[in-house]
Short mmCIF file of C-alpha atoms in Angstrom, two decimals:
data_model
loop_
_atom_site.label_atom_id
_atom_site.label_comp_id
_atom_site.label_asym_id
_atom_site.label_seq_id
_atom_site.Cartn_x
_atom_site.Cartn_y
_atom_site.Cartn_z
CA UNK Z 3 104.93 92.21 89.03
CA UNK Z 4 101.37 93.78 88.33
CA UNK Z 5 99.86 97.22 88.18
CA UNK Z 6 96.86 98.12 90.20
CA UNK Z 7 97.23 101.70 89.89
CA UNK Z 8 99.96 103.69 87.86
CA UNK Z 9 102.72 106.19 88.62
CA UNK Z 10 106.36 106.60 89.59
CA UNK Z 11 107.45 107.51 93.04
CA UNK Z 12 110.94 107.38 95.15
CA UNK Z 13 110.71 107.41 99.06
CA UNK Z 14 111.97 105.46 101.91
CA UNK Z 15 110.50 101.16 101.81
CA UNK Z 16 108.68 101.07 104.86
CA UNK Z 17 106.12 97.83 106.04
CA UNK Z 18 105.74 94.39 106.86
CA UNK Z 19 102.59 92.36 107.76
CA UNK Z 20 99.51 93.39 107.55
CA UNK Z 21 98.34 92.41 110.95
CA UNK Z 22 101.44 93.71 112.57
CA UNK Z 23 101.20 97.01 111.27
CA UNK Z 24 97.26 97.48 112.16
CA UNK Z 25 98.02 96.05 115.52
CA UNK Z 26 100.78 98.62 116.08
CA UNK Z 27 98.21 101.96 115.29
CA UNK Z 28 98.05 104.47 118.42
CA UNK Z 29 100.95 102.58 119.85
CA UNK Z 30 104.59 104.33 120.16
CA UNK Z 31 105.78 101.78 117.16
CA UNK Z 32 103.01 103.11 114.71
CA UNK Z 33 104.73 102.87 111.27
CA UNK Z 34 105.21 106.60 110.14
CA UNK Z 35 104.16 106.37 106.33
CA UNK Z 36 104.02 109.80 105.67
CA UNK Z 37 106.11 110.22 101.88
CA UNK Z 38 107.46 106.56 102.02
CA UNK Z 39 106.91 103.71 99.53
CA UNK Z 40 104.34 101.30 101.90
CA UNK Z 41 105.08 97.31 101.28
CA UNK Z 42 102.45 95.20 102.91
CA UNK Z 43 102.05 90.99 102.69
CA UNK Z 44 99.85 89.00 104.97
CA UNK Z 45 99.55 84.87 105.42
CA UNK Z 46 96.07 82.55 106.45
CA UNK Z 47 93.74 85.63 106.88
CA UNK Z 48 90.63 85.73 105.14
CA UNK Z 49 89.65 88.99 102.77
CA UNK Z 50 86.84 90.48 105.51
CA UNK Z 51 90.07 90.46 108.10
CA UNK Z 52 92.04 92.01 105.18
CA UNK Z 53 89.53 94.56 104.61
CA UNK Z 54 89.00 95.97 108.23
CA UNK Z 55 93.27 95.82 108.59
CA UNK Z 56 93.09 98.19 105.66
CA UNK Z 57 90.07 100.27 106.94
CA UNK Z 58 92.19 100.72 110.41
CA UNK Z 59 95.64 101.89 108.55
CA UNK Z 60 93.33 103.88 106.49
CA UNK Z 61 91.20 105.55 109.10
CA UNK Z 62 94.31 106.89 110.81
CA UNK Z 63 95.81 108.32 107.75
CA UNK Z 64 98.54 105.34 106.81
CA UNK Z 65 97.77 104.73 103.71
CA UNK Z 66 96.73 107.91 102.26
CA UNK Z 67 99.87 109.61 103.26
CA UNK Z 68 103.06 107.15 102.00
CA UNK Z 69 103.97 107.89 98.51
CA UNK Z 70 102.89 104.46 96.86
CA UNK Z 71 102.45 101.05 97.55
CA UNK Z 72 103.60 97.23 97.27
CA UNK Z 73 102.09 94.32 97.70
CA UNK Z 74 103.39 91.11 98.81
CA UNK Z 75 102.44 87.54 98.98
CA UNK Z 76 99.11 86.66 100.02
CA UNK Z 77 99.24 83.04 101.28
CA UNK Z 78 96.37 81.44 101.84
CA UNK Z 79 94.03 84.71 102.07
CA UNK Z 80 90.72 83.26 100.51
CA UNK Z 81 87.52 83.34 102.17
CA UNK Z 82 87.03 80.11 103.79
CA UNK Z 83 83.45 80.19 104.67
CA UNK Z 84 80.51 79.25 102.74
CA UNK Z 85 78.76 82.90 102.92
CA UNK Z 86 79.31 84.72 99.96
CA UNK Z 87 82.51 86.91 100.35
CA UNK Z 88 84.40 89.35 98.21
CA UNK Z 89 87.90 88.32 97.32
CA UNK Z 90 90.64 89.22 98.41
CA UNK Z 91 91.84 90.91 95.11
CA UNK Z 92 88.57 92.71 95.11
CA UNK Z 93 89.07 94.10 98.55
CA UNK Z 94 92.72 94.98 97.95
CA UNK Z 95 91.41 97.17 94.46
CA UNK Z 96 88.42 98.96 96.65
CA UNK Z 97 90.61 99.75 99.45
CA UNK Z 98 93.77 101.03 97.35
CA UNK Z 99 93.06 102.09 93.87
CA UNK Z 100 91.02 104.75 94.63
CA UNK Z 101 94.05 106.28 96.87
CA UNK Z 102 95.86 107.96 93.89
CA UNK Z 103 98.51 106.24 94.47
CA UNK Z 104 101.34 104.03 92.49
CA UNK Z 105 100.27 100.34 93.67
CA UNK Z 106 102.42 97.35 92.96
CA UNK Z 107 100.98 94.06 93.71
CA UNK Z 108 102.60 90.48 93.45
CA UNK Z 109 105.94 91.18 94.80
CA UNK Z 110 107.60 87.43 96.18
CA UNK Z 111 108.40 88.82 99.72
CA UNK Z 112 106.82 87.80 103.06
CA UNK Z 113 106.05 84.32 104.01
CA UNK Z 114 106.30 82.17 100.32
CA UNK Z 115 109.07 80.78 98.78
CA UNK Z 116 110.84 81.83 97.07
CA UNK Z 117 110.78 85.15 98.71
CA UNK Z 118 112.77 87.98 98.54
CA UNK Z 119 114.41 90.11 101.40
CA UNK Z 120 113.47 93.55 101.11
CA UNK Z 121 115.80 96.20 102.64
CA UNK Z 122 113.64 97.93 104.68
CA UNK Z 123 114.24 102.05 105.50
CA UNK Z 124 116.19 102.14 102.26
CA UNK Z 125 115.64 104.57 99.51
CA UNK Z 126 113.94 102.84 96.78
CA UNK Z 127 111.92 103.66 93.62
CA UNK Z 128 108.49 102.48 92.99
CA UNK Z 129 107.92 102.59 88.65
CA UNK Z 130 104.57 101.73 88.14
CA UNK Z 131 104.97 102.16 84.30
CA UNK Z 132 107.84 99.82 84.46
CA UNK Z 133 106.03 97.53 87.63
CA UNK Z 134 108.96 98.01 89.11
CA UNK Z 135 110.71 98.81 92.69
CA UNK Z 136 114.21 99.75 92.49
CA UNK Z 137 116.76 100.02 95.55
CA UNK Z 138 118.38 102.89 94.37
CA UNK Z 139 121.17 102.84 97.66
CA UNK Z 140 123.70 100.28 98.24
CA UNK Z 141 122.13 98.50 101.14
CA UNK Z 142 125.05 95.93 102.20
CA UNK Z 143 128.48 97.59 103.69
#
């Protein structure tokens, strides 16, 4: 993992695919990010579309109200058009670095190989000093 923004927090892990999270805004299934660690990943979306989806979550307050953010895999999310474009890293930095929250990037979870299965809903610690995400409770029964 890489640290985009330092800091350490604890919270319930929520999130998933950015496209699906953005589409859920305004529906009964809209994600609750208040005080939680938000995991986001995406596949095959150009940076301008990622920017739009993050802007939608930001405009709804979903990014500002979470405790911290973990970025997963962003498979094939580079610009494919020949027009000038911001890179994915530039978009993620622009949208997330100014939130004042700890942000980690590079968790191999989502649409990638090998991938980590994340225990959504589990209490976790995001440590932006050690660049780690630790599950704090037993999630297997």
